[in-house]
XYZ file of C-alpha atoms in Angstrom:
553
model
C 49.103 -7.065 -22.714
C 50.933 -10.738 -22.822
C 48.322 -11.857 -25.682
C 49.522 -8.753 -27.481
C 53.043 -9.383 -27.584
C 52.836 -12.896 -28.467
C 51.478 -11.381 -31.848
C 54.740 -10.086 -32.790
C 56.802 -12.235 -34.981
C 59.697 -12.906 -32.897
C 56.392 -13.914 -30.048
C 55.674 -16.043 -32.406
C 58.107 -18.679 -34.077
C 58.683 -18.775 -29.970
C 55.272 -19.861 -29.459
C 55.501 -21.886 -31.773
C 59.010 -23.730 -30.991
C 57.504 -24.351 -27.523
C 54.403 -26.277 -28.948
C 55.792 -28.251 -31.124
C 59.319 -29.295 -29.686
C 59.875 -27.818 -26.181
C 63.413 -26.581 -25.793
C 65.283 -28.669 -23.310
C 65.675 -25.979 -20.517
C 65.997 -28.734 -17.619
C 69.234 -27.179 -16.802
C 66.746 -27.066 -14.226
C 66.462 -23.351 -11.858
C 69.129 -22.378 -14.116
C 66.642 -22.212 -17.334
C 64.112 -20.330 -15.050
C 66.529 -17.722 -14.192
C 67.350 -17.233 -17.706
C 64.130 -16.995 -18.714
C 62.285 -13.806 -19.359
C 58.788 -13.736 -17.367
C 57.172 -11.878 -20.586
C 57.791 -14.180 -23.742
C 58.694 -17.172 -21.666
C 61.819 -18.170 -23.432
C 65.825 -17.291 -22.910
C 66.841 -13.766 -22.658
C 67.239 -11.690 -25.946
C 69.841 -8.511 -25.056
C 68.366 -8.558 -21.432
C 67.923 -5.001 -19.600
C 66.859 -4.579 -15.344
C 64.570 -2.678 -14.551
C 65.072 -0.001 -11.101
C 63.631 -2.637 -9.234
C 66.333 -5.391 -10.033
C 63.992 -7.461 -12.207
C 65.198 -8.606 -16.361
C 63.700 -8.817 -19.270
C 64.386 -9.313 -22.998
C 65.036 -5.653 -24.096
C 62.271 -6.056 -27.361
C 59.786 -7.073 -24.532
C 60.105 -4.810 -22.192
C 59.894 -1.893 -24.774
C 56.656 -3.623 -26.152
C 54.837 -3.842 -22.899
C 55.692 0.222 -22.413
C 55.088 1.145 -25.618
C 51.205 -0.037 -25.359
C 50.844 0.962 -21.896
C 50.154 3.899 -20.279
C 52.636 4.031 -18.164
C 56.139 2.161 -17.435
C 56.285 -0.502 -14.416
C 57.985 -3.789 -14.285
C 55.907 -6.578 -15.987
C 57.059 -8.548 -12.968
C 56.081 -6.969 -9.671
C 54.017 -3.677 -11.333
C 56.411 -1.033 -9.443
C 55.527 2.045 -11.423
C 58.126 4.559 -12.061
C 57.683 8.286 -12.893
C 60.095 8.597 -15.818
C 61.016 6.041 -18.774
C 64.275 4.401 -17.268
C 66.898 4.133 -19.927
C 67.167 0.580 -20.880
C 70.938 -0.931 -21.288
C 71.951 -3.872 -21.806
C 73.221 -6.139 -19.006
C 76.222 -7.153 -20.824
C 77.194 -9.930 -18.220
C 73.598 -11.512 -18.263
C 73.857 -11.542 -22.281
C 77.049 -13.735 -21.780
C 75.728 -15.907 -19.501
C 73.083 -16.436 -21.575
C 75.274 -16.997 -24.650
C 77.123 -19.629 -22.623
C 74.016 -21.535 -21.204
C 72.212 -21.386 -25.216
C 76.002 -22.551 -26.999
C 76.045 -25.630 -24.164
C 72.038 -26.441 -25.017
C 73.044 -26.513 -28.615
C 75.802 -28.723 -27.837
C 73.615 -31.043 -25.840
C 71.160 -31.220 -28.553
C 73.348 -32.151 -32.037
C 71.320 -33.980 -34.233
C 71.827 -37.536 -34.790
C 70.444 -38.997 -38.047
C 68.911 -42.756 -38.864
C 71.353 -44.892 -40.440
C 68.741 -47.235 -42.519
C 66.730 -44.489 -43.762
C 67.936 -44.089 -47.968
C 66.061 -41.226 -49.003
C 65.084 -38.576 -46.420
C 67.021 -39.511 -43.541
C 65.224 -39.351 -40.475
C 66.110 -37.755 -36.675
C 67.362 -40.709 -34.919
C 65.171 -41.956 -31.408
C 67.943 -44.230 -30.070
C 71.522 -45.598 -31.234
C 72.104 -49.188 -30.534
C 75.569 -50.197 -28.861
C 75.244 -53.772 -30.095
C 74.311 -53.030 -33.989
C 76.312 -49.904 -33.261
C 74.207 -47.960 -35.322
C 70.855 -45.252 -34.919
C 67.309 -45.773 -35.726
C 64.430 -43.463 -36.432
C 60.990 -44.252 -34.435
C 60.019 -46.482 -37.379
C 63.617 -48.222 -37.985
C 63.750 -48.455 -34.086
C 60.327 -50.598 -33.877
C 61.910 -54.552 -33.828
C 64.302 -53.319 -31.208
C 61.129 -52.757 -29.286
C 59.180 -55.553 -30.936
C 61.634 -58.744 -31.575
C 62.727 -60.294 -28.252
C 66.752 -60.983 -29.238
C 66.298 -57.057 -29.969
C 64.780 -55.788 -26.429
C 68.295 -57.469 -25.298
C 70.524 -54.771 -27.109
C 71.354 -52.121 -25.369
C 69.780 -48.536 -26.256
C 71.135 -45.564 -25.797
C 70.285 -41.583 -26.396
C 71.393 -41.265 -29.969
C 75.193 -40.372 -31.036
C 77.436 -39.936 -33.867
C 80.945 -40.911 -32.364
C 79.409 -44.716 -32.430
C 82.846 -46.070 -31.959
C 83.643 -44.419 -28.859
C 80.980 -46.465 -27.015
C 82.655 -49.719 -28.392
C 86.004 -51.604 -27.250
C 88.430 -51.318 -29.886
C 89.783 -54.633 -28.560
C 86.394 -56.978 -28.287
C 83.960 -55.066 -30.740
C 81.310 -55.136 -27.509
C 79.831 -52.292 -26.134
C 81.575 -49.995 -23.389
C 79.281 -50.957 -20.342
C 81.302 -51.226 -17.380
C 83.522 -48.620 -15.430
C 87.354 -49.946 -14.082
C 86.943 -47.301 -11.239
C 91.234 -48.183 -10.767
C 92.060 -47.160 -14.116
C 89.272 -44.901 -14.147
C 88.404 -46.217 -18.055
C 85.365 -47.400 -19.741
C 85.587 -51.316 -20.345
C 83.606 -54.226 -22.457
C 82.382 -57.600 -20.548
C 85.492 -59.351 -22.247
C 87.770 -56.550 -20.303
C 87.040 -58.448 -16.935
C 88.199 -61.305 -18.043
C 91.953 -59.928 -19.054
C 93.714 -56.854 -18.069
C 91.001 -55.566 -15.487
C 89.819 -59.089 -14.121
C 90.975 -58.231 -10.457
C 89.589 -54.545 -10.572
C 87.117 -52.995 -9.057
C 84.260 -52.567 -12.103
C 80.558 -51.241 -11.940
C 77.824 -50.400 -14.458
C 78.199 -47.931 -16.564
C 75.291 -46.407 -15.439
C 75.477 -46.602 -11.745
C 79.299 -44.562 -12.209
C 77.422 -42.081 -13.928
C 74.745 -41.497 -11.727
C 77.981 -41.360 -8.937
C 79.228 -38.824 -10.993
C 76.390 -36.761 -11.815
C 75.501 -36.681 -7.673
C 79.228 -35.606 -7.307
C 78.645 -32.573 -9.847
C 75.340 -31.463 -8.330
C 77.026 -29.649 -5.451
C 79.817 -27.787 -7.881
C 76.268 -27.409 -10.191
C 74.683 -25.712 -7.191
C 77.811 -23.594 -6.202
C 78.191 -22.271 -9.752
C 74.720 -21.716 -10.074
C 74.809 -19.519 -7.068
C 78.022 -17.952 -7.996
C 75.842 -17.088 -11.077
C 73.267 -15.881 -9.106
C 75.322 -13.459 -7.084
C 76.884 -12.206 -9.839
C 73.587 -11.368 -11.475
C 72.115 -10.002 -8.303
C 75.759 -8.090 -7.987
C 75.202 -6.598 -11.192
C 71.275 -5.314 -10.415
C 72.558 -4.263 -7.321
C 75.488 -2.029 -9.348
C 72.724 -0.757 -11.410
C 70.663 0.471 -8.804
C 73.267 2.099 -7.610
C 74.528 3.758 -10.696
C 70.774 4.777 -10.441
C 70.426 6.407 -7.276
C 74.092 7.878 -7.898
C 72.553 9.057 -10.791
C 69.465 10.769 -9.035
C 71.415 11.858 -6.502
C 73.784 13.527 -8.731
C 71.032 14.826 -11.038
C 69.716 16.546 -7.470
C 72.725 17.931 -7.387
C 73.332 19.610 -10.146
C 69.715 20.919 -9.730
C 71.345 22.063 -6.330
C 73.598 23.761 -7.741
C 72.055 25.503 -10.306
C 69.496 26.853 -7.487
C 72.815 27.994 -5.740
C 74.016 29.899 -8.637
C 70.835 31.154 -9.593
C 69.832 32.421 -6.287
C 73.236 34.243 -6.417
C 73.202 35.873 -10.007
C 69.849 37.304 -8.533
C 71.333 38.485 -5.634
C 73.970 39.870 -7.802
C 71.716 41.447 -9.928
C 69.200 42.894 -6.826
C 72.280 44.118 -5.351
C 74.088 45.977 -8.336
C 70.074 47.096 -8.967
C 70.095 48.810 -5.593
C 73.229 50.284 -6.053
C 72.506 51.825 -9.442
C 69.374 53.056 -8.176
C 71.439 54.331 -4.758
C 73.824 55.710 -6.997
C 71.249 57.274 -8.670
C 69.678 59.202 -5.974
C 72.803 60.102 -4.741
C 73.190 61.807 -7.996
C 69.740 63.707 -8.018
C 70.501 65.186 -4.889
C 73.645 66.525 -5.567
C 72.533 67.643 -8.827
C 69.334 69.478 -7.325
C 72.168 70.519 -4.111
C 74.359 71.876 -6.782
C 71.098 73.876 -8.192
C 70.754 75.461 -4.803
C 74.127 76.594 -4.777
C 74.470 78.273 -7.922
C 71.257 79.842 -7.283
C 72.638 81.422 -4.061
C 75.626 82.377 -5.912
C 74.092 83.941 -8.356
C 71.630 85.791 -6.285
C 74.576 87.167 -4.394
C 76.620 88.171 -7.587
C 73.704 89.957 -8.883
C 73.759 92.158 -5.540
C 77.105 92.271 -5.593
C 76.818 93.906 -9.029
C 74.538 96.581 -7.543
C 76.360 97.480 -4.890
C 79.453 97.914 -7.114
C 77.349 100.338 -9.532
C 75.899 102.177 -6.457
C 79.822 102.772 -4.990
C 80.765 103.666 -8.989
C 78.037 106.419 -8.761
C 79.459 107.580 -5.765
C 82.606 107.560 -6.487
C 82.046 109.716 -9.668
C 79.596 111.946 -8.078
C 80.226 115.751 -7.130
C 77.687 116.062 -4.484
C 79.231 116.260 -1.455
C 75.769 116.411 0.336
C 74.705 113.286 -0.988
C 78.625 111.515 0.046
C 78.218 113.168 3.292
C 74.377 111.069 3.979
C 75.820 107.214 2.082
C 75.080 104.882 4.699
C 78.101 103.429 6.565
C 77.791 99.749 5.605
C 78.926 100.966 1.908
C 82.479 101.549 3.883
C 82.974 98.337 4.797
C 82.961 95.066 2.953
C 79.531 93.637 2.115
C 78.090 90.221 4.716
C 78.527 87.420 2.114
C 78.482 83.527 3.233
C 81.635 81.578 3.608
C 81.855 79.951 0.386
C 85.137 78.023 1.004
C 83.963 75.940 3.432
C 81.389 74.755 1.204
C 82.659 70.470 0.895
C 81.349 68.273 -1.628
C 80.979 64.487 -0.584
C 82.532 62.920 -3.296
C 83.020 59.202 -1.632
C 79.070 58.542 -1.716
C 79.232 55.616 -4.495
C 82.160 54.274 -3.113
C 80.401 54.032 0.232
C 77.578 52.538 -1.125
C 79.473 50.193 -3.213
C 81.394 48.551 0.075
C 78.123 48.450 1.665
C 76.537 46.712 -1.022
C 79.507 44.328 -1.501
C 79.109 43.338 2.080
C 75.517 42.421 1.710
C 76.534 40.191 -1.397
C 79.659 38.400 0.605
C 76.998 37.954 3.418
C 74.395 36.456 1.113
C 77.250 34.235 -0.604
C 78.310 32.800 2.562
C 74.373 31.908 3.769
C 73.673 30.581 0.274
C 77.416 28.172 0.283
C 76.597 27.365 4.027
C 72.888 25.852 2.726
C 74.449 24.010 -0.246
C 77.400 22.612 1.688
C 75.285 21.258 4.523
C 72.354 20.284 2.205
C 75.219 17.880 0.588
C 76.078 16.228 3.894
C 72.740 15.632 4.381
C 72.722 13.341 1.483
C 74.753 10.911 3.345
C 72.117 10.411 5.837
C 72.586 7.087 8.084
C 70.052 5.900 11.026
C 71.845 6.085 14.401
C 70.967 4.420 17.017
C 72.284 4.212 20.731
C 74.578 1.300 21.850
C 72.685 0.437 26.004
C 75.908 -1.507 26.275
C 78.194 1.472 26.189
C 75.709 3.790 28.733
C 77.211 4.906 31.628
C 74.795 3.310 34.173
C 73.174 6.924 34.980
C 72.291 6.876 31.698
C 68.581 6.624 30.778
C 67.731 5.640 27.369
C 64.303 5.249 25.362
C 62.464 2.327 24.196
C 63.679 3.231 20.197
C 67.224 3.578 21.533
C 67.260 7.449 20.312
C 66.609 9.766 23.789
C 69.377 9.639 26.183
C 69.148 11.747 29.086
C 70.661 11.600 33.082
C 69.095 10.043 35.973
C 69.899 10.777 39.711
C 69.475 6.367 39.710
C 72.607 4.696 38.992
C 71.890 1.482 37.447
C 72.531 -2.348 37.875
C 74.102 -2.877 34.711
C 76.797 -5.087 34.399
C 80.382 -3.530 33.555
C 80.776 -5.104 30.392
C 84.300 -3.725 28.722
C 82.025 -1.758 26.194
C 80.274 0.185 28.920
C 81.529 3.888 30.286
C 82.151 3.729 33.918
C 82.972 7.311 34.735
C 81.579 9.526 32.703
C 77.782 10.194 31.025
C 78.994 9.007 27.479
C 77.202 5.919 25.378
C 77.967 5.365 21.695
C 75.792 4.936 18.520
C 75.139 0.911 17.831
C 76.422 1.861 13.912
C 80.024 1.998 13.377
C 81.487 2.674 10.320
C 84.839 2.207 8.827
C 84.383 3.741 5.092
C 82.901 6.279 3.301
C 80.791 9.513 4.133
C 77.988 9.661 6.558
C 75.826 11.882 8.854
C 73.535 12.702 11.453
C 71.307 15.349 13.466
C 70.624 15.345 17.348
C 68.532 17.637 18.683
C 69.887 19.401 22.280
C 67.246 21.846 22.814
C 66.811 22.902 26.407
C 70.325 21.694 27.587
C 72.651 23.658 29.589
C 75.441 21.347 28.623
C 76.160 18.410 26.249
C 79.492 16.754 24.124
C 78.778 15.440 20.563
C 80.964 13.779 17.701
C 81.945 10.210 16.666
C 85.144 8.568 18.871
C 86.936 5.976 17.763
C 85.951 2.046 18.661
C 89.199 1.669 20.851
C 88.547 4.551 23.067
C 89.091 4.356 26.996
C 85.752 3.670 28.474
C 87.107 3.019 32.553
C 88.042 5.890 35.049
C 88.382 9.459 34.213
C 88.174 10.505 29.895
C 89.645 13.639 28.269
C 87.647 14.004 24.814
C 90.721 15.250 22.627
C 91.505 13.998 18.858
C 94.800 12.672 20.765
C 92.177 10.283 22.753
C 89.997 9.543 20.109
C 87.433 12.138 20.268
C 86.458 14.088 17.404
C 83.545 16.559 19.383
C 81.621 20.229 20.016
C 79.972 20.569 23.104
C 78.156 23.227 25.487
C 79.787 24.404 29.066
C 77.837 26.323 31.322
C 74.671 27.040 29.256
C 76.724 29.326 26.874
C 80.098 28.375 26.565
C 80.496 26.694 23.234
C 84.092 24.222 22.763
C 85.944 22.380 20.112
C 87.203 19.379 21.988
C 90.743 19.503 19.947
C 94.382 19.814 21.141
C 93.642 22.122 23.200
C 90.437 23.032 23.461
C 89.122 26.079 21.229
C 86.255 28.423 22.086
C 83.541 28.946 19.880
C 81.802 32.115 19.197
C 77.998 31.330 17.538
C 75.759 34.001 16.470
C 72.906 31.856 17.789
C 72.376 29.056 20.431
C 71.770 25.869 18.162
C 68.914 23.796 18.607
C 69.573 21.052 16.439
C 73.367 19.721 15.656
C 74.282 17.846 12.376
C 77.327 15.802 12.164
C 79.195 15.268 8.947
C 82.460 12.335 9.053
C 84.393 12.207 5.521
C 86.489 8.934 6.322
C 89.062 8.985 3.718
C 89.515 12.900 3.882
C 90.003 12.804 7.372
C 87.164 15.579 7.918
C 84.665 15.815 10.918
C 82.458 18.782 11.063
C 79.589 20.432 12.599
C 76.742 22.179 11.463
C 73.730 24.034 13.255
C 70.893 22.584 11.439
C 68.045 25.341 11.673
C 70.172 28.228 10.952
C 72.523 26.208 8.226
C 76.105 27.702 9.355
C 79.107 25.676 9.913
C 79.961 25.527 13.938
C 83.556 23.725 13.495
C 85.664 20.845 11.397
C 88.021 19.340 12.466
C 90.457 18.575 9.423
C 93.539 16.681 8.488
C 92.623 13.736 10.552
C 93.957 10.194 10.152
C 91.183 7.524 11.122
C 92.431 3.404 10.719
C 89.576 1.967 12.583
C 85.506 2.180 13.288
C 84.232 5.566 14.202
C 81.306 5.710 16.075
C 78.725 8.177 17.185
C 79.284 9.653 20.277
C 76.914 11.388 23.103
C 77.012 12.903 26.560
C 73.760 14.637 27.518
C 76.191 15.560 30.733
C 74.576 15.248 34.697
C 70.820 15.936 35.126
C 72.306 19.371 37.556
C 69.308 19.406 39.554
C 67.177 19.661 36.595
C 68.591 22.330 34.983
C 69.977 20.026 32.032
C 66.960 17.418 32.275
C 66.438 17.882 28.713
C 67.270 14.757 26.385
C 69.691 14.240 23.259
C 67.703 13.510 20.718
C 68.536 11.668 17.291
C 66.371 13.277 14.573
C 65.580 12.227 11.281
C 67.446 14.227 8.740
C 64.981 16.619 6.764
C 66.345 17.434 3.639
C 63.980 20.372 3.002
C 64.667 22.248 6.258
């Protein structure tokens, strides 16, 4: 792939310019770190990669265009999608800055005896005050009254080098006036000052201006490495915000189809409801109808009778055609008119029910972004305390300890805090209290009590849920509220918003909210915050457990 690219013209007049007149990139590391590992010269409108590494912007495109797939040139991390290359704007200036001061350093000097073609000058000469080519230079190197004169990197300001006063060259350094003087000086103005070579205050000066080099070097450095470390994390905010759009969309989706499964169901109910009453309805007027036609033969049997002048056949009518004829009680005949509407809040219900299981996932899913590891703090542990090897199990012994009462540790009460304290920001995490009969969680501020008897309150510090009596669920606020959870959890995750002032608690397996605390003002380090309570025989023997977060739970 390298051979390839160096095929390209811009690959090219590079190679090229490296062969024939090396650029003078002995601004030593600082060269390499401009440098792009693919073409081997200065950055051209550098991009980073994901993986913090830079690269001209034609180069990097090259090597991905006739690949099969995109890693960094450098250390061959592969990544799934084509990132979308941008140029580091602050790299670019640095390297406009380092290339203007290389041009600088390199302005071409000219031979002065050349007539025609004038030559690139080797050397300047302080005593003929004037620049040579290579061939013009040769009886400076040759001629012995020559090899005297003093030779020099080649310059145009010639005069600068030479005392104004005594026409002789500028060799010596007055360190009290801090001036450039001639031999002649010493003998007048600075003949009782303290003078040096030339050469030996410039190699002072240049050993004074490595450190500052060193320190702006480094300053350079940390900007750059600032900058890759901003772009990764405009990545992974990007990701993460891609993943949560995605999220959301899932959210709404899964919604509109409930919506739709719901108002499906109640069409259909609706429907039904509708059949039946239609085919009840049917039933009726049948019935109805069967009566009225017997009705209407009664009524033309008592017509006949009443216009009839047999008296025999009056005297033998049977005597049910006296009285009125057995007919069912039509008026109390009710119509249930309030079926859709009953359906309708039922179906409703389902939908708010859904709503508020789908909002509970996506809410807690987004805490879980803000993941942190969590570890326990041994020099906080009550001495009861027993804690594992990876500092994430605490549990209570019947043993009480030799630890020394350090002003971090908890002297009368089962409590230890998390080792990570944090001052800024979101962040989260999951314990697992399976088994327990009892148990306090939450974060507590780093100034808390720790000696003699502690009320967990907001008041004191204490931002917490726990578990009384194997079913008595608490918020630990001012005062204390009880909870009432559909199911026992098994796994709690704790969610801090800093800034917002916002603690809350979520069971994990089922995905509802257990309690927030809101509104809260924190101005120093929160930390986690456990009691696993006393081992009670046994009965709560069971550890607190730190879990990793699992974002597909």
């Amino acid at each position: 792939m390298a051979e390839s690219l160096l095929t390209s013209p811009k690959h090219k007049r590079r190679r090229r310019h490296s062969m024939e007149e090396p650029p003078n990139l002995s601004s030593g590391s600082m060269a390499e770190e401009l440098q792009c590992s693919v073409c081997l010269d200065v950055f051209t409108d550098p991009v980073s990669t994901p993986c913090g590494h830079n690269f001209c912007k034609s180069c990097l495109n090259q090597c991905w265009n006739n690949s099969q797939e995109c890693k960094c040139p450098f250390c061959n991390e592969t990544f799934s999608k084509r990132p979308d290359l941008k140029i580091n704007t602050a790299l670019r200036q640095v390297v406009q800055l380092f290339q203007e001061k290389l041009t600088l350093s390199k302005t071409e000097v000219l031979c002065d005896i050349c007539d025609e073609r004038k030559l690139k000058a080797l050397k300047s000469c302080l005593v003929c005050q004037t620049s040579y080519c290579e061939t013009h230079l040769e009886p400076h190197q040759r001629v012995l009254s020559f090899r005297k004169h003093k030779l020099m990197d080649p310059v145009k300001n010639m005069k600068d080098y030479i005392c104004q006063k005594h026409e002789r060259p500028l060799e010596l350094f007055c360190r009290d006036d801090q001036t450039r003087v001639c031999v002649f000086c010493t003998d007048g103005d600075h003949k009782t000052h303290n003078t040096v070579p030339l050469e030996e205050e410039s190699e002072e000066k240049k050993a004074q201006l490595m450190k500052p080099q060193k320190d702006v070097q480094q300053m350079i450095q940390d900007r750059i490495r600032k900058i890759q470390d901003i772009n990764h994390s405009a990545e992974l905010r990007k990701k993460s915000t891609e993943r949560e759009k995605a999220a959301s969309v899932e959210l709404f989706s899964d919604l509109m189809r409930s919506i739709e499964r719901c108002q499906a169901e109640l069409l259909e109910m609706m429907e039904e409801k509708q059949k039946a009453a239609e085919k009840q309805d049917e039933k009726l007027i049948q019935e109805l109808q069967q009566e009225i036609t017997e009705l209407k033969m009664r009524n033309t049997e008592l017509d006949h009778l009443l216009h009839t002048e047999d008296h025999l056949q009056l005297l033998q009518i049977d005597p049910s055609l006296c009285s009125p004829p057995h007919t069912r009680n039509w008026p109390e005949i009710s119509m249930n008119t309030d079926v859709s509407v009953v359906t309708l809040r039922r179906a409703l219900t389902q939908l708010h029910e859904t709503l508020d299981e789908k909002l509970s996932q996506y809410v807690l899913w987004r805490m879980q972004q803000h993941a942190v590891v969590v570890t326990l703090d041994p020099d906080t542990a009550y001495p009861n305390l027993i804690l594992s090897d990876d500092r994430k199990q605490v549990r209570h012994g019947d043993i009480n300890h030799d630890f020394p009462d350090n002003p971090e540790r908890f002297d009368n009460g089962a409590c230890v805090l998390g080792k990570e304290g944090l001052s800024s920001g979101r962040f989260y995490f999951e314990v697992q209290v399976m088994g327990k009969t009892g148990w306090i969680l939450g974060v507590a501020r780093e100034s808390i009590n720790r000696k003699g008897k502690i009320t967990v309150s907001p008041q004191n510090g204490y931002w917490t849920v726990g578990l009384w009596n194997g079913n008595e669920y608490w918020a630990c606020a001012d005062p204390c509220i009880q909870l009432s959870l559909r199911v026992k959890p098994q796994k709690v995750g704790v969610f801090v918003d800093y800034e917002e002032g916002l603690v809350s608690f979520y069971d994990v397996e089922s995905k509802s909210h257990i309690y927030s605390f809101t509104g809260q003002s924190f101005i120093e380090k929160l930390y986690p915050f456990f009691s696993p309570f006393p081992n009670d025989r046994g009965k709560n023997s069971a550890p607190m457990i730190i879990s990793p977060v699992n974002y597909n739970e």
